[in-house]
XYZ file of C-alpha atoms in Angstrom:
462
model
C 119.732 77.181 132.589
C 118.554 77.288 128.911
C 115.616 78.586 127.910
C 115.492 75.994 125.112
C 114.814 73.046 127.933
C 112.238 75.037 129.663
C 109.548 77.607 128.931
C 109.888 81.600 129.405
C 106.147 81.056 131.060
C 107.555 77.922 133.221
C 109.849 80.356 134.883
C 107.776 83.389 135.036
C 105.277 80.954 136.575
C 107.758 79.478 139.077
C 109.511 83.044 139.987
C 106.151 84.171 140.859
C 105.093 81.458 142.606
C 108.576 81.721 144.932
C 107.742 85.841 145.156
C 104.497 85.029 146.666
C 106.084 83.181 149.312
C 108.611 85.585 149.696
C 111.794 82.887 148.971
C 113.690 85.608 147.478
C 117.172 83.632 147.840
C 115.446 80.788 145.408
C 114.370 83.513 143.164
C 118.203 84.809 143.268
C 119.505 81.069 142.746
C 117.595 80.426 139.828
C 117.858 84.146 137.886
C 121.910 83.674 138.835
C 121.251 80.611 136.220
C 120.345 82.001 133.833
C 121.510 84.082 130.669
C 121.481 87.941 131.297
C 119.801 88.624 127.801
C 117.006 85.749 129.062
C 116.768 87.380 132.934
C 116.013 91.086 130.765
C 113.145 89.110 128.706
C 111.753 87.347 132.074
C 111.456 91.136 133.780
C 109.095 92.120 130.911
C 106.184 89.685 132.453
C 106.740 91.151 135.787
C 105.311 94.681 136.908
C 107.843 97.495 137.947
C 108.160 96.794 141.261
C 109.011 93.364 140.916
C 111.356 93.329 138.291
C 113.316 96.103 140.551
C 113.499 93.714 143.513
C 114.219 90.643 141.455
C 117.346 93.433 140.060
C 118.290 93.850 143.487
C 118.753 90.099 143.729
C 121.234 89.891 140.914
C 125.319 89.902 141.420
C 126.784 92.962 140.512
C 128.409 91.891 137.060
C 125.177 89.913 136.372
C 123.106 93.109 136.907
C 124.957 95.137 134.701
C 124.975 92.664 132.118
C 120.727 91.854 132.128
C 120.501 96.021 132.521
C 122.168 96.342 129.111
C 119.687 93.926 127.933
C 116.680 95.773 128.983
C 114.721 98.311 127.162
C 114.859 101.988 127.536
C 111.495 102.441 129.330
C 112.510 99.883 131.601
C 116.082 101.205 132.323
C 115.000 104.451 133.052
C 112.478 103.388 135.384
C 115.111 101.161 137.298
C 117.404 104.734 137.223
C 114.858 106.492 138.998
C 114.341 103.818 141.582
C 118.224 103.387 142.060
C 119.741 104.884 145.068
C 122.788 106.984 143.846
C 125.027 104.277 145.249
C 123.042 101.527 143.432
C 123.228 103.506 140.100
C 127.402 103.769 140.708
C 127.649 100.051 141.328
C 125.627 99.568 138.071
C 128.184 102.083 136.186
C 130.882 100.672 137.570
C 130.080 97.772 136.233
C 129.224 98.764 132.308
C 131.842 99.144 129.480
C 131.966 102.785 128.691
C 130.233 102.322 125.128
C 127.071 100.602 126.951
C 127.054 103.846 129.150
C 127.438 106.233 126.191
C 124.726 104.381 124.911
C 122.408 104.816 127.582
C 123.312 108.280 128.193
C 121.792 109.468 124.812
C 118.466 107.614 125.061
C 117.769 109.172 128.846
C 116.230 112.401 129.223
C 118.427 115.058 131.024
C 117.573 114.380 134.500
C 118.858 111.009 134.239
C 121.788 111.482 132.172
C 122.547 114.121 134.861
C 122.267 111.778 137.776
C 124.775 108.990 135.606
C 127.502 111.325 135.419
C 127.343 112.609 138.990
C 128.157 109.202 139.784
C 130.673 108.607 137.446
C 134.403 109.350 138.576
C 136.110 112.324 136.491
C 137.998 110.145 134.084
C 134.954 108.132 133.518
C 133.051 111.362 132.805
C 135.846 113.168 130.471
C 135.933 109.223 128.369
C 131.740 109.611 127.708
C 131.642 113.125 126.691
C 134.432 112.667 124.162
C 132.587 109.667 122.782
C 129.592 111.927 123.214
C 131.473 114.575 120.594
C 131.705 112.144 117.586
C 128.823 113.018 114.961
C 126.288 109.573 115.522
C 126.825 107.661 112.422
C 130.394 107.554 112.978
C 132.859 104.852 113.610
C 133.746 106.952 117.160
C 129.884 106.844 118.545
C 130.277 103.286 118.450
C 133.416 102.537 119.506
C 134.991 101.372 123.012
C 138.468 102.871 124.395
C 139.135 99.747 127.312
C 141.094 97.563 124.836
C 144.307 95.923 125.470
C 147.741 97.713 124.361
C 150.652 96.189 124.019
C 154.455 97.541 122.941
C 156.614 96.444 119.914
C 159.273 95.088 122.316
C 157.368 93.283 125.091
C 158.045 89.886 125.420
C 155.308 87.251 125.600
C 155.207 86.707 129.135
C 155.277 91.241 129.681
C 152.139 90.611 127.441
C 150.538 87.979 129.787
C 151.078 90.178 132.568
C 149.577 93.262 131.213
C 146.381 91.516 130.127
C 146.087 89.448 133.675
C 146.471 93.254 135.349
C 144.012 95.165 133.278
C 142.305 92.552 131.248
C 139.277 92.686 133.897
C 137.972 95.929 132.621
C 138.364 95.257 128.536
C 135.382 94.481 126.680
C 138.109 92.027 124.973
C 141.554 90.578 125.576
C 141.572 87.986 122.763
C 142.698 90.912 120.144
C 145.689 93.048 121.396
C 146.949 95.941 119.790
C 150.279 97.703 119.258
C 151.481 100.821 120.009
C 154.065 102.840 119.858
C 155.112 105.562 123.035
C 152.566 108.020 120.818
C 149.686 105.558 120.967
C 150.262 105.051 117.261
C 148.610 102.019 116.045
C 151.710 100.163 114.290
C 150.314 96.463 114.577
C 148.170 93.547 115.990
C 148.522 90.292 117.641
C 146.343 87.778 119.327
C 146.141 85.339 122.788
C 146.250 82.189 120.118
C 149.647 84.058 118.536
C 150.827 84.497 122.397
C 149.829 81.037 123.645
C 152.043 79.767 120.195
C 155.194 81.893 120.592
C 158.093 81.114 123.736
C 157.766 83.341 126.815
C 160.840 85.333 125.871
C 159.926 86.414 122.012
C 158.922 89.584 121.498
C 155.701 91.011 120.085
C 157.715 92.345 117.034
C 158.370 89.444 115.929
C 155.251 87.495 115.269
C 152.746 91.204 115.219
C 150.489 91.412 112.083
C 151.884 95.154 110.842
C 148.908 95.017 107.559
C 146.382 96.331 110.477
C 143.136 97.150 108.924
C 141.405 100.248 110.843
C 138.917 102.957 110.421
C 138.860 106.617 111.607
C 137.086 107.695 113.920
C 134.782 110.125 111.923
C 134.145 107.041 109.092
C 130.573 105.910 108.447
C 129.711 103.141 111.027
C 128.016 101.018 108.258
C 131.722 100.947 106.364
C 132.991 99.581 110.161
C 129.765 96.880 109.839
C 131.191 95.523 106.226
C 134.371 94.903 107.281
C 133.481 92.926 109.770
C 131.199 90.978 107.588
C 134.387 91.089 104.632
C 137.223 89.611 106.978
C 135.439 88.015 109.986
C 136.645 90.658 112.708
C 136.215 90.006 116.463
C 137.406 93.856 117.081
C 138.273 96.039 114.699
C 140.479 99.173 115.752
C 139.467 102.688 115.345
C 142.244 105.265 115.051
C 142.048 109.394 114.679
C 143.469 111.705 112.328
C 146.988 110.928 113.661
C 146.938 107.651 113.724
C 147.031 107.094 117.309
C 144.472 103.982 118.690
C 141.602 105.451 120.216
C 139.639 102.825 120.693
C 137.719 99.382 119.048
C 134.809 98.373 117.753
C 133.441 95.046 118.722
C 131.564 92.214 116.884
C 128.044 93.007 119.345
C 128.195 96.439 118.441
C 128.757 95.824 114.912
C 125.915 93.178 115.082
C 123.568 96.038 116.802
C 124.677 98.908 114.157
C 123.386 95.883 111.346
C 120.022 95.434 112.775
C 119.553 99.069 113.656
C 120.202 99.347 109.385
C 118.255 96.726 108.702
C 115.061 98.025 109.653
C 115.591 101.529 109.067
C 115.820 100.168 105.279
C 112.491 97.851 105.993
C 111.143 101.073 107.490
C 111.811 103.239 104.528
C 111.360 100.709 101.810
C 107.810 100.514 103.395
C 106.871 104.188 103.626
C 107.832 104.438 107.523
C 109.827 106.794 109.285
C 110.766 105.815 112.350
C 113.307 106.890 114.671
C 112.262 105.003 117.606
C 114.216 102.136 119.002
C 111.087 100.522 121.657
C 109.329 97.560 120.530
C 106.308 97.650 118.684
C 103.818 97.497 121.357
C 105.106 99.819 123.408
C 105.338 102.733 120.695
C 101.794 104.797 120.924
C 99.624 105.104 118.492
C 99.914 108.827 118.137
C 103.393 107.982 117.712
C 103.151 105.206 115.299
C 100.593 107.924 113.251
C 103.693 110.074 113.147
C 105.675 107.876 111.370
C 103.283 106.548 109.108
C 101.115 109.586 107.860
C 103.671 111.940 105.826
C 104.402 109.202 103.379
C 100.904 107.704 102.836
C 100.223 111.714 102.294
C 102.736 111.693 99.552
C 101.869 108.541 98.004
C 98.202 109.240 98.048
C 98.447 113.093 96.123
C 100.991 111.537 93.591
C 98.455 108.517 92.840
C 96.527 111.179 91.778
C 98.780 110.942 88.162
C 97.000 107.915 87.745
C 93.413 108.907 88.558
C 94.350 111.814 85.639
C 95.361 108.967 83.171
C 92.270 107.039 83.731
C 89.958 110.333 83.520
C 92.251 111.064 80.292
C 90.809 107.194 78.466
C 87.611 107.834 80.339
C 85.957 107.723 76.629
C 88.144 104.512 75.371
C 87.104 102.708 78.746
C 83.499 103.538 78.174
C 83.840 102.072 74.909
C 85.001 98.696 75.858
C 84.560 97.973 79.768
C 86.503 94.929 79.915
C 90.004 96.578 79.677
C 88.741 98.077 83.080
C 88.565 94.457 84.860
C 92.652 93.962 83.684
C 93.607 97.268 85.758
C 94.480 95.973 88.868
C 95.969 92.978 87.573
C 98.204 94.783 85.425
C 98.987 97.891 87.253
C 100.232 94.772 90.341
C 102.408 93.136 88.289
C 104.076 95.895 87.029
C 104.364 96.561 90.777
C 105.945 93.824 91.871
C 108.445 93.524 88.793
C 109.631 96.651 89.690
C 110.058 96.046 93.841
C 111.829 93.062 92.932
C 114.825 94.964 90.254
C 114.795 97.619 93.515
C 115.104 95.438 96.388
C 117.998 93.376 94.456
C 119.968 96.731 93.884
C 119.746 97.981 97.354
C 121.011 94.866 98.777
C 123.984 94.978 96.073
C 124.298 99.241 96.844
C 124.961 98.380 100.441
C 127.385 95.694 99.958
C 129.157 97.789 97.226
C 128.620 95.351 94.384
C 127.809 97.842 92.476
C 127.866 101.537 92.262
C 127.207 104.175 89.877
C 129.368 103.638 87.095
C 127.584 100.245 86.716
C 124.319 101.680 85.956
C 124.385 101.120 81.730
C 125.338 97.281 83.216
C 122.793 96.653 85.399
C 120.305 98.038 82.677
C 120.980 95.885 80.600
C 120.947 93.253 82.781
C 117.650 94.188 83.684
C 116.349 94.940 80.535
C 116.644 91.400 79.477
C 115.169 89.880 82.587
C 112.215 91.905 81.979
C 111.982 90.718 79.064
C 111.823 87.013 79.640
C 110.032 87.396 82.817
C 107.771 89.603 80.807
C 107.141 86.785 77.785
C 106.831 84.531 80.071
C 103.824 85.993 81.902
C 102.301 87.329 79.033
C 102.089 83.709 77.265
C 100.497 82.084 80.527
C 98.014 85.186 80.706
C 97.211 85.281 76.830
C 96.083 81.378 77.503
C 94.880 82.234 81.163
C 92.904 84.773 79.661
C 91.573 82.866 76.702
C 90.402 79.876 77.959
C 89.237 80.802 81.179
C 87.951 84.301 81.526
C 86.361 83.461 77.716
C 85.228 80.231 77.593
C 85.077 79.300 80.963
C 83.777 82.241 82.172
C 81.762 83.193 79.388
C 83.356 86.644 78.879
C 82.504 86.929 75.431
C 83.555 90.963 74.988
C 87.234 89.573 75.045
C 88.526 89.220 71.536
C 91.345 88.026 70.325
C 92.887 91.674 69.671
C 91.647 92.640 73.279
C 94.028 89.345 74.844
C 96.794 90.428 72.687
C 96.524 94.333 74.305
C 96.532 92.724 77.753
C 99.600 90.398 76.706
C 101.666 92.933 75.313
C 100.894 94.862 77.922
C 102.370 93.012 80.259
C 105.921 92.156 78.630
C 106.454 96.033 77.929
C 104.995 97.162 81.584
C 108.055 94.528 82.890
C 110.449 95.642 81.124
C 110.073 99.296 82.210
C 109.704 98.353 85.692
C 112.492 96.571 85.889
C 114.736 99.242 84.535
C 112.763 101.579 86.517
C 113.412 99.632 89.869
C 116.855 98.980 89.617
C 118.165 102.568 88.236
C 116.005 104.958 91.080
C 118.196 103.383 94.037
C 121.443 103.856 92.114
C 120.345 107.473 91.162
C 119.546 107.946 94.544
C 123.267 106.917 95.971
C 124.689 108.837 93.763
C 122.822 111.919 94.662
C 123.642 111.316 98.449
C 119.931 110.161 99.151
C 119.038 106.302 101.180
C 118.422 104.276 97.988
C 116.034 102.388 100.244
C 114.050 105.694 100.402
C 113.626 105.471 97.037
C 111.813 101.680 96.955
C 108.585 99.963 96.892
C 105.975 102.406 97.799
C 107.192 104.956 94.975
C 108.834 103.012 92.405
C 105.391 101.502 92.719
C 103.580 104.902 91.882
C 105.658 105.703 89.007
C 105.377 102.198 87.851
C 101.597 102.258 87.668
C 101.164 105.538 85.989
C 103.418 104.141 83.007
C 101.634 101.000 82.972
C 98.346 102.551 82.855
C 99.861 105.001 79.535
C 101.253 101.563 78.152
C 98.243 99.923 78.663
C 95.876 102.575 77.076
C 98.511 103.364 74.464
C 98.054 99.840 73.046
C 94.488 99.604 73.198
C 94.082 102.735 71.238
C 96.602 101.354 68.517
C 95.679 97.575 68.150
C 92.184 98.488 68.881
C 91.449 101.923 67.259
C 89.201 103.072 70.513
């Protein structure tokens, strides 16, 4: 069934309309239909006790499939409600990473109650994944791949993958090692399917196998993926030996988990939390929020000190006041642009730090056209509408000029300004998207408040 032909609210509406009268075998025929991911996002418009029984309704692969899907909240209240043989069946039925996933968002009673009905092999796999620091390569990784050896034939291959290909997260990708577990090469089903039943894996193996350790940054596991289009990639430890793969759905989860830490920081929130937004509390959400706005708001107070500083010049001409805001934004938004550009390019490793005099200069003359460019539509802007439209007669020609000027210089600093904190950040081992918007903006606005005033005082002699 896809969604995309009918409604999420045509199905809620029929489900419940079948739970009422108690056809639970319909309600089984027409969640079996559908799309695990889409059965996960149906439970959400049912209450607890329904979405357990519908659970209850599912096959067993199914089931562990749509319980992956489902949010923590929601999997630990099914976890409670399981009996300990329905919580093995569901195990049973998980990849190991999806477990070891699960495992560290559940409190200890639960995670206690998982591995008491996990078998010992099953147990000793989780807690070494458990060991690996949780930005590595190993927290994310899987060990059910498929091995193969140097001299199996094609149809040895065919076998092994037909006997234990059931419980891999992947057969297409196969791997080669050697009687150490050494990872000496890689093949794939398409090679197999091309090659006669009697050639051996040696022959046709790619040996240039691209891998990461185990204790490597996950993110550097992400961009190869996105560099050479990887299904799996291989993970190997300090000997060299396979230890287990990375696939594309984990890579894709690592890459949105990124993503909005960086939309988090670049926006003044901390947040560690992976629920949606309306089911994070408010005292929660307060947390997250409060110790930057705290921050921002005592070092804004640099640019309450500049304008109590040209109190005096203000009070003797009022109308630079009115410009404030306008030019104070601009200079704001110059800046987040230069910054949001470099910690794009800092995370694909386009650039680095021994591009900074580069990137500069790059910026400086950006900010510089972008600069002219706005001050010429403001010096008319400013002219012919705020003068003689408006009838603001206090604005001179000097007093356009300061406000002009004002703006090409004020761009040109925040450009340089936004694109060389990230880069100092990376280089200092600090998240250039920490350093972004909300305080490239502060610094920003205290400079273009000095620029500002600077030029008024010299082209205007307040």
């Amino acid at each position: 069934m896809n969604l995309e032909e009918i409604t999420v609210e045509e199905i809620v509406d029929k489900i419940s309309s079948l739970y009422r009268s108690k056809k639970y075998s319909d309600i089984k025929t027409i969640l079996k239909e559908i799309n695990p991911a889409d059965v996960a996002a149906i439970f959400d418009e049912f209450p607890e006790e329904q979405r357990i029984l519908f659970f209850r309704l599912l096959p067993k692969e199914e089931a562990a499939e749509t319980f992956v899907e489902l949010d923590i909240d929601t999997q630990e209240a099914f976890i409670r409600a399981f009996s300990d043989t329905e919580l093995k069946e569901v195990i049973d039925e998980l990849y190991l990473d999806d477990t070891v996933d699960i495992i560290e968002e559940m409190p200890a009673t639960i995670v206690k109650r998982i591995l008491k009905n996990t078998d010992s092999q099953t147990r000793a796999s989780i807690n070494t994944l458990l060991k690996y620091p949780e930005d590595s390569a190993g927290s994310i990784m899987t060990p059910e791949f498929v091995d193969l050896k140097r001299d199996n034939t094609v149809e040895d291959a065919f076998k092994r993958i037909r006997r234990t290909g059931v419980d891999k997260e992947t057969i297409y990708t196969c791997y080669v090692t050697d009687k150490s577990r050494h990872l000496i090469g890689v093949t794939t089903v398409k090679e197999l399917l091309l090659h006669e039943q009697d050639d051996t894996i040696e022959e046709f193996m790619e040996t240039n196998t691209i891998f990461v350790n185990t204790h490597d940054d996950k993110e550097v596991a992400v961009q190869l993926f996105d560099k050479y289009n990887f299904l799996a990639l291989p993970v190997v430890d300090m000997e060299n030996r396979l230890v287990g793969i990375i696939t594309v759905d984990d890579a894709m989860d690592v890459l949105q988990e990124e993503n909005t830490e960086d939309i988090h920081k670049m926006n003044a929130v901390v947040f560690t939390s992976e629920k949606p937004y309306l089911k994070i509390g408010v005292f929660e959400t307060w947390k997250s929020r409060i110790l930057w706005l705290l921050f921002l708001m005592i070092s804004a107070t640099f640019t309450s000190m500049i304008l109590n500083a040209f109190e005096d010049k203000l009070s003797a001409l009022i109308i630079l006041t009115s410009f404030i805001p306008m030019l104070t934004g601009t200079g704001g938004n110059a800046g987040g642009q230069a910054s949001a550009v470099i910690i794009r390019s800092l995370s694909l490793n386009e650039i680095d730090y021994r591009d900074v005099f580069r990137v500069l200069w790059k910026e400086f003359r950006v900010g510089l056209v972008c600069g002219c460019t706005l001050a010429v539509v403001n010096f008319i802007k400013i002219w012919f509408v705020d003068r003689m439209l408006l009838g603001a007669d206090s604005i001179t020609l000097k007093v356009d000029l300061v406000i002009s000027l004002t703006l090409v210089i004020e761009t040109v600093f925040a450009k340089m300004v936004g694109c060389v904190f990230p880069i100092l950040a990376k280089k200092m081992k600090l998240d250039p998207a920490v350093i972004s918007s909300p305080f490239i903006t502060t610094v920003i606005d205290a400079l273009s408040l000095l620029i500002y005033f600077g030029l008024a005082t010299l082209i205007l002699g307040i």
